[in-house]
Coordinates of C-alpha atoms in Angstrom, one line a residue:
Chain A
M1338 CA -16.6 83.3 -52.5
G1339 CA -17.1 86.5 -54.1
D1340 CA -20.7 86.4 -54.6
S1341 CA -20.1 90.2 -56.0
N1342 CA -17.8 88.6 -59.1
V1343 CA -20.4 86.7 -61.3
T1344 CA -18.1 85.5 -63.9
R1345 CA -15.4 84.2 -61.1
R1346 CA -17.9 82.3 -59.4
S1347 CA -19.7 81.0 -62.4
G1348 CA -16.2 79.8 -63.5
K1349 CA -15.4 78.1 -60.0
N1350 CA -19.2 76.6 -60.5
Q1351 CA -18.3 75.1 -63.2
L1352 CA -15.2 73.7 -62.2
L1353 CA -17.1 72.3 -59.0
D1354 CA -19.6 70.9 -61.2
L1355 CA -16.8 68.8 -63.5
Y1356 CA -15.6 67.4 -60.6
L1357 CA -19.0 66.0 -59.3
T1358 CA -20.3 65.0 -62.4
F1359 CA -17.3 63.1 -63.1
A1360 CA -17.1 61.7 -59.3
K1361 CA -20.5 60.5 -59.9
I1362 CA -19.7 59.1 -63.0
G1363 CA -16.8 57.3 -61.6
A1364 CA -18.9 55.9 -58.9
T1365 CA -21.4 54.5 -61.6
T1366 CA -18.5 53.1 -64.2
I1367 CA -18.6 49.6 -62.9
G1368 CA -16.6 47.0 -65.1
G1369 CA -14.3 48.8 -66.9
G1370 CA -14.5 52.2 -69.1
Y1371 CA -16.8 50.8 -71.3
A1372 CA -19.1 51.1 -69.0
M1373 CA -18.8 54.1 -68.6
L1374 CA -20.6 55.4 -72.0
P1375 CA -24.5 54.8 -71.1
V1376 CA -23.6 57.3 -68.0
L1377 CA -21.8 59.3 -70.1
Q1378 CA -24.5 59.8 -72.5
D1379 CA -27.2 60.5 -69.8
E1380 CA -25.0 63.1 -67.9
I1381 CA -23.0 64.9 -70.4
V1382 CA -24.6 64.9 -73.4
T1383 CA -28.4 64.5 -72.9
K1384 CA -28.1 66.4 -69.2
R1385 CA -25.6 68.8 -69.4
G1386 CA -24.6 69.0 -73.6
W1387 CA -21.1 69.4 -72.4
A1388 CA -20.3 67.4 -75.7
T1389 CA -22.2 65.7 -78.8
E1390 CA -22.7 61.8 -78.9
S1391 CA -20.4 61.9 -82.2
E1392 CA -17.8 63.9 -79.7
I1393 CA -17.9 61.1 -77.6
M1394 CA -17.2 58.5 -79.6
D1395 CA -14.4 60.3 -81.2
Y1396 CA -12.9 60.4 -77.6
Y1397 CA -13.2 56.9 -77.5
A1398 CA -11.6 56.2 -80.6
I1399 CA -8.6 58.3 -79.2
G1400 CA -8.4 57.2 -76.0
Q1401 CA -8.6 53.2 -77.2
C1402 CA -5.0 54.2 -79.4
T1403 CA -3.2 56.9 -77.0
P1404 CA -1.5 56.1 -73.7
G1405 CA -3.0 55.6 -70.6
I1406 CA -6.7 54.4 -69.2
I1407 CA -9.5 55.2 -71.5
A1408 CA -12.0 56.2 -69.1
V1409 CA -9.4 58.6 -68.0
N1410 CA -8.5 59.9 -71.3
T1411 CA -12.1 60.3 -72.1
S1412 CA -12.6 62.1 -68.7
T1413 CA -9.9 64.5 -69.5
F1414 CA -11.1 65.1 -72.9
I1415 CA -14.4 66.6 -71.9
G1416 CA -12.9 68.5 -69.0
Y1417 CA -10.0 69.9 -70.8
R1418 CA -12.8 71.2 -73.9
K1419 CA -15.2 72.5 -71.3
A1420 CA -12.8 74.7 -69.4
G1421 CA -9.4 74.3 -70.2
I1422 CA -6.6 72.5 -68.4
L1423 CA -7.9 73.0 -65.3
G1424 CA -10.7 71.4 -66.4
G1425 CA -9.1 68.4 -67.7
V1426 CA -7.2 67.7 -64.7
L1427 CA -10.4 68.2 -62.1
A1428 CA -12.3 66.5 -64.4
T1429 CA -10.1 63.4 -64.4
L1430 CA -9.2 63.7 -60.4
G1431 CA -13.2 63.6 -60.2
F1432 CA -13.4 60.8 -61.9
V1433 CA -10.7 58.5 -60.0
T1434 CA -11.9 60.2 -56.3
P1435 CA -14.6 57.2 -55.5
S1436 CA -12.2 54.8 -56.9
I1437 CA -9.4 55.6 -54.3
I1438 CA -12.0 56.0 -51.8
I1439 CA -13.7 52.5 -52.3
I1440 CA -10.3 50.8 -53.2
T1441 CA -8.4 52.1 -49.9
I1442 CA -11.3 51.1 -47.7
I1443 CA -11.4 47.7 -49.0
A1444 CA -7.7 46.9 -49.4
F1445 CA -7.7 47.7 -45.5
F1446 CA -10.8 46.2 -44.1
L1447 CA -12.3 44.0 -46.4
Q1448 CA -9.4 41.6 -47.6
N1449 CA -12.0 39.1 -49.3
F1450 CA -14.3 41.7 -50.6
A1451 CA -14.8 40.0 -54.2
E1452 CA -15.5 36.5 -52.4
Y1453 CA -18.3 37.6 -50.3
P1454 CA -21.9 36.1 -51.6
V1455 CA -23.5 39.5 -50.9
V1456 CA -21.3 41.5 -53.3
Q1457 CA -21.2 38.7 -55.9
H1458 CA -25.1 38.2 -56.3
A1459 CA -24.8 42.1 -56.2
F1460 CA -22.3 42.4 -59.3
N1461 CA -24.3 39.5 -61.1
G1462 CA -27.2 41.9 -61.0
I1463 CA -25.3 44.7 -62.3
R1464 CA -23.1 42.9 -64.8
A1465 CA -26.9 41.6 -65.9
C1466 CA -27.9 45.2 -66.1
V1467 CA -24.4 47.1 -67.5
C1468 CA -24.4 44.7 -70.8
V1469 CA -27.9 45.9 -71.6
L1470 CA -27.0 49.5 -71.2
I1471 CA -23.7 49.7 -73.2
L1472 CA -25.2 47.4 -76.2
D1473 CA -28.7 50.0 -75.8
A1474 CA -26.3 52.5 -76.1
V1475 CA -24.6 51.1 -79.0
L1476 CA -27.3 50.4 -80.6
K1477 CA -28.6 54.2 -80.2
L1478 CA -25.1 55.8 -81.7
G1479 CA -25.7 53.0 -84.3
K1480 CA -28.7 54.7 -85.5
K1481 CA -26.5 58.2 -85.7
A1482 CA -23.3 57.1 -86.8
L1483 CA -23.7 54.0 -88.8
T1484 CA -25.1 56.7 -92.3
D1485 CA -23.5 54.6 -95.2
Y1486 CA -22.7 51.0 -95.9
R1487 CA -19.0 51.8 -95.6
C1488 CA -19.5 52.9 -91.8
V1489 CA -21.9 49.6 -91.4
L1490 CA -19.0 47.6 -93.3
I1491 CA -16.1 49.2 -90.6
F1492 CA -18.5 48.7 -87.8
V1493 CA -19.1 44.9 -88.4
A1494 CA -15.2 44.3 -89.3
V1495 CA -14.3 46.0 -86.0
L1496 CA -16.4 44.1 -83.9
A1497 CA -16.2 40.6 -85.4
A1498 CA -12.5 41.4 -84.8
A1499 CA -12.3 42.3 -81.5
L1500 CA -14.7 39.1 -80.3
F1501 CA -12.5 37.0 -82.3
T1502 CA -9.1 38.2 -82.7
P1503 CA -6.6 38.0 -79.9
L1504 CA -5.2 41.2 -81.8
S1505 CA -4.8 44.8 -80.0
P1506 CA -7.9 47.0 -79.8
V1507 CA -4.8 49.6 -80.8
L1508 CA -4.4 48.3 -84.0
F1509 CA -8.3 48.1 -85.5
V1510 CA -8.2 51.5 -84.6
I1511 CA -5.1 52.6 -86.8
L1512 CA -6.5 50.3 -89.2
A1513 CA -10.3 52.0 -89.2
G1514 CA -8.3 55.4 -89.6
V1515 CA -6.9 54.3 -92.7
A1516 CA -9.7 52.9 -93.9
G1517 CA -11.9 56.0 -93.4
V1518 CA -8.9 57.9 -95.5
I1519 CA -9.5 55.6 -98.2
L1520 CA -13.1 54.9 -98.2
M1521 CA -14.7 58.4 -97.4
P1522 CA -16.7 59.4 -100.0
R1523 CA -14.9 62.4 -102.2
K1524 CA -18.7 64.1 -103.2
K1525 CA -19.2 66.3 -100.5
P1526 CA -17.4 65.5 -97.6
E1527 CA -17.7 68.8 -95.9
K1528 CA -21.2 68.6 -96.3
T1529 CA -21.6 65.1 -95.0
G1530 CA -19.3 66.1 -91.7
D1531 CA -21.3 69.4 -91.0
E1532 CA -24.9 67.5 -91.5
K1533 CA -23.9 64.9 -88.9
A1534 CA -23.0 67.7 -86.4
S1535 CA -26.3 69.6 -87.1
D1536 CA -28.3 66.7 -86.6
A1537 CA -26.8 65.2 -83.4
G1538 CA -26.7 68.7 -81.9
G1539 CA -30.6 69.3 -82.9
K1540 CA -31.7 65.6 -82.0
E1541 CA -29.8 66.7 -78.4
G1542 CA -31.3 70.0 -78.1
T1543 CA -34.7 68.8 -78.4
S1544 CA -34.7 65.0 -76.6
Chain B
M486 CA 11.6 57.9 -51.5
I487 CA 9.7 54.7 -52.2
L488 CA 6.8 57.1 -53.2
L489 CA 8.6 59.0 -55.8
R490 CA 9.6 55.1 -57.2
L491 CA 6.1 54.1 -56.8
F492 CA 4.8 57.3 -58.4
W493 CA 7.4 56.5 -61.1
E494 CA 6.5 53.4 -61.8
F495 CA 2.8 53.8 -62.3
F496 CA 3.5 57.0 -64.4
K497 CA 5.4 54.7 -66.6
T498 CA 2.6 52.1 -66.9
G499 CA 0.4 54.9 -67.6
L500 CA 2.8 56.3 -70.4
F501 CA 2.6 52.9 -72.1
A502 CA 0.1 50.8 -71.4
V503 CA -1.9 51.5 -74.7
G504 CA -5.6 50.2 -74.8
G505 CA -7.3 50.7 -71.7
G506 CA -7.2 49.1 -68.1
L507 CA -6.4 45.3 -69.2
A508 CA -3.4 46.6 -70.6
T509 CA -1.8 47.6 -67.3
L510 CA -1.6 43.9 -66.4
P511 CA 1.6 43.0 -68.2
F512 CA 3.3 46.3 -66.4
L513 CA 2.2 45.1 -62.8
Y514 CA 3.7 41.8 -63.7
D515 CA 6.6 42.9 -64.7
M516 CA 6.8 45.8 -61.5
S517 CA 6.0 42.7 -59.1
A518 CA 9.1 41.1 -60.5
R519 CA 11.5 43.9 -60.2
T520 CA 10.1 45.2 -56.9
G521 CA 8.7 42.6 -54.9
W522 CA 5.7 45.3 -53.9
F523 CA 2.9 42.4 -54.4
T524 CA 3.1 38.9 -55.6
T525 CA 1.1 37.5 -58.4
E526 CA -1.1 35.9 -56.7
E527 CA -2.3 39.3 -55.4
I528 CA -2.5 40.6 -58.9
A529 CA -4.9 38.0 -59.4
D530 CA -6.5 39.0 -56.3
L531 CA -6.4 42.9 -57.6
L532 CA -8.2 41.9 -60.7
A533 CA -11.5 40.6 -59.1
V534 CA -11.7 43.5 -56.9
S535 CA -11.1 45.9 -59.4
E536 CA -13.8 44.3 -61.8
S537 CA -16.3 44.2 -59.0
T538 CA -15.8 48.3 -57.6
P539 CA -16.7 51.1 -59.4
G540 CA -14.0 52.6 -61.2
A541 CA -12.0 52.1 -64.2
I542 CA -10.1 48.9 -63.9
G543 CA -6.8 50.4 -64.3
I544 CA -7.3 53.0 -61.5
N545 CA -8.7 50.5 -59.1
M546 CA -5.3 48.4 -59.7
S547 CA -3.1 51.2 -59.4
T548 CA -4.9 52.3 -56.1
Y549 CA -4.3 48.7 -54.4
A550 CA -1.4 48.2 -55.5
G551 CA -0.3 51.6 -54.0
V552 CA -2.4 50.9 -51.3
H553 CA -0.6 47.5 -50.3
T554 CA 2.9 49.2 -50.7
F555 CA 2.4 52.0 -48.6
G556 CA -1.1 52.7 -47.5
V557 CA -3.4 55.3 -48.6
I558 CA -1.0 57.6 -49.6
G559 CA 0.6 54.9 -51.9
G560 CA -2.9 54.4 -53.1
I561 CA -2.9 58.3 -53.9
I562 CA 0.3 58.6 -55.5
A563 CA 0.2 55.6 -57.6
T564 CA -3.0 56.5 -59.0
L565 CA -2.2 60.0 -59.6
G566 CA 1.3 58.7 -61.5
L567 CA -1.1 56.6 -63.6
I568 CA -3.1 59.3 -65.0
C569 CA -0.5 61.9 -65.2
P570 CA 0.6 61.0 -68.4
S571 CA -3.6 60.7 -70.0
I572 CA -4.1 64.3 -68.6
I573 CA -0.7 65.5 -70.3
V574 CA -1.2 64.0 -73.5
I575 CA -4.7 64.0 -74.0
I576 CA -4.3 67.9 -73.7
I577 CA -1.9 67.9 -76.3
I578 CA -3.9 65.7 -79.1
S579 CA -6.6 67.9 -77.8
N580 CA -5.0 71.2 -78.8
V581 CA -3.5 69.7 -82.2
L582 CA -7.0 68.2 -83.0
K583 CA -8.6 71.7 -82.5
K584 CA -6.0 72.9 -85.1
F585 CA -7.0 70.0 -87.6
Q586 CA -10.3 70.1 -87.2
D587 CA -11.3 71.6 -90.7
S588 CA -8.6 69.3 -92.1
K589 CA -9.9 66.6 -94.7
L590 CA -7.5 64.0 -93.8
V591 CA -8.8 64.3 -90.1
Q592 CA -12.1 64.4 -91.4
K593 CA -11.6 61.4 -93.2
I594 CA -9.7 59.8 -90.4
F595 CA -12.7 60.1 -88.1
Y596 CA -15.2 58.8 -90.3
G597 CA -13.4 55.4 -89.9
L598 CA -12.7 56.0 -86.0
R599 CA -16.3 56.5 -85.3
P600 CA -17.6 53.1 -86.3
A601 CA -14.6 51.6 -85.3
S602 CA -15.0 52.9 -81.7
L603 CA -18.5 52.0 -82.0
G604 CA -17.3 48.3 -83.2
L605 CA -15.2 48.3 -80.2
I606 CA -17.8 49.4 -77.6
G607 CA -20.3 46.5 -78.8
A608 CA -18.3 43.6 -78.5
A609 CA -16.8 44.7 -74.9
G610 CA -21.0 44.8 -74.1
L611 CA -21.3 41.4 -75.5
G612 CA -18.0 40.3 -73.3
V613 CA -19.5 41.6 -70.5
A614 CA -22.6 40.0 -71.3
K615 CA -21.2 36.7 -72.0
I616 CA -19.6 36.7 -68.3
A617 CA -23.1 38.2 -67.4
L618 CA -25.7 35.8 -68.8
L619 CA -23.4 32.3 -69.8
K620 CA -22.2 29.9 -67.4
T621 CA -19.6 28.6 -69.6
D622 CA -17.4 26.9 -66.5
V623 CA -21.2 25.0 -65.6
F624 CA -21.6 24.2 -69.3
Q625 CA -17.9 23.1 -69.9
E626 CA -18.1 20.3 -67.2
S627 CA -21.7 18.8 -68.0
G628 CA -22.1 19.6 -71.6
V629 CA -25.7 20.0 -71.1
L630 CA -26.7 23.0 -73.2
A631 CA -29.7 24.1 -70.8
Q632 CA -27.3 25.0 -68.1
L633 CA -25.3 27.1 -70.5
F634 CA -28.0 30.0 -69.9
D635 CA -28.5 31.5 -66.5
W636 CA -31.9 31.9 -66.7
K637 CA -32.3 34.6 -64.2
C638 CA -29.8 36.8 -65.1
I639 CA -31.2 36.7 -68.8
I640 CA -34.6 37.4 -67.4
L641 CA -33.7 40.6 -65.3
A642 CA -31.5 41.9 -68.6
V643 CA -34.6 41.4 -70.5
C644 CA -36.7 43.5 -68.2
I645 CA -34.0 45.9 -67.4
F646 CA -34.1 46.7 -71.7
F647 CA -37.6 46.9 -71.7
V648 CA -38.8 49.0 -69.1
Y649 CA -35.3 51.2 -69.8
R650 CA -36.7 51.8 -73.3
K651 CA -40.0 52.6 -72.3
L652 CA -39.2 54.6 -69.0
K653 CA -35.6 56.3 -69.2
H654 CA -34.8 57.6 -65.7
S655 CA -30.8 57.7 -65.6
P656 CA -28.8 54.2 -66.0
I657 CA -27.7 54.8 -62.6
F658 CA -31.3 54.1 -61.4
Y659 CA -30.9 50.5 -63.5
I660 CA -27.6 50.1 -61.9
L661 CA -28.8 50.1 -58.5
A662 CA -32.1 48.2 -59.1
A663 CA -29.8 45.5 -60.7
A664 CA -28.0 45.4 -57.5
A665 CA -31.2 45.2 -55.2
V666 CA -32.0 42.5 -57.4
G667 CA -29.1 40.5 -57.3
I668 CA -28.8 40.6 -53.9
I669 CA -32.8 39.7 -53.3
F670 CA -33.2 36.9 -55.4
K671 CA -29.3 35.6 -55.3
L672 CA -28.5 35.8 -58.6

């Protein structure tokens, strides 16, 4: 692998790193795209610093109202921002690799996979864990993202609407975008944006 | 040629299913009616398997349906078909956003999107909590309030919450530990 060419080697390593990291995330995302968040926060934001927490929330929001699977959209976003088109493709392929392997094995050998008692017990435990991890992530992100009462208002409205109405999340995301345009304080919009970014960056750097 | 068709069918699903894995369900029903690759009962099984395996639900479903139709290669092709539109669309959007990231309008939109995103994640977390910690089916039959709560799982969840806050560690560690506890204590 051309040890002499340091930059190329580090480029290749970065792509491999992207692929493997997202394979790890794919293997531990249990129960749909949202379950990816706690692991994403740990692996991408805390350990590797590839994205900030507010960026990840942006990606989720975009992933929600664009076509395709949210987890795939988020993987592509992070990979692409990190290492271009190849990065986006490899991050996404990494994310789906464990799924393809596991599901293929199950489809061939374990027709009644979901009915095995061992599997059911394991997943009852995992689900209890995953809901804690997701809600903990929401609490942590909330402290940083819900900076004023307008944000809290939007948060509560969307939470309630998602829990108690059968409407599509796409609609909530679009309405929230409109609400942002109407509600965002005019006084110092740029400054708050910068403050938020540097604040998040600083906290991630130290922790 | 069936491989090409498999790719195309899942490409369309990936392109039009907006809002995550469960949004692919109507497309799968439609596909089952038009192609006969799998039955509607199989879709229900598919969903059960997808929810109890690692990975995004939509990806698991496409792999499972592809393997069912055309073996290992079918599974890979179907999944590639499903993710292709995402990759293309997100790369375009990412570029557009980069160009306009200093625009006040875009900043205002994201000002609204971030809390909304968090709200949706919170709702999803509570949805998982409902399935994990409550026995709504037992409660509906018996009507006894004490039977609504799955105490073992609630205790596990509370323990995880406090240990996670105190000790940190990677979330992956807790997921594996919870699986072990689930098997040992027959949750």
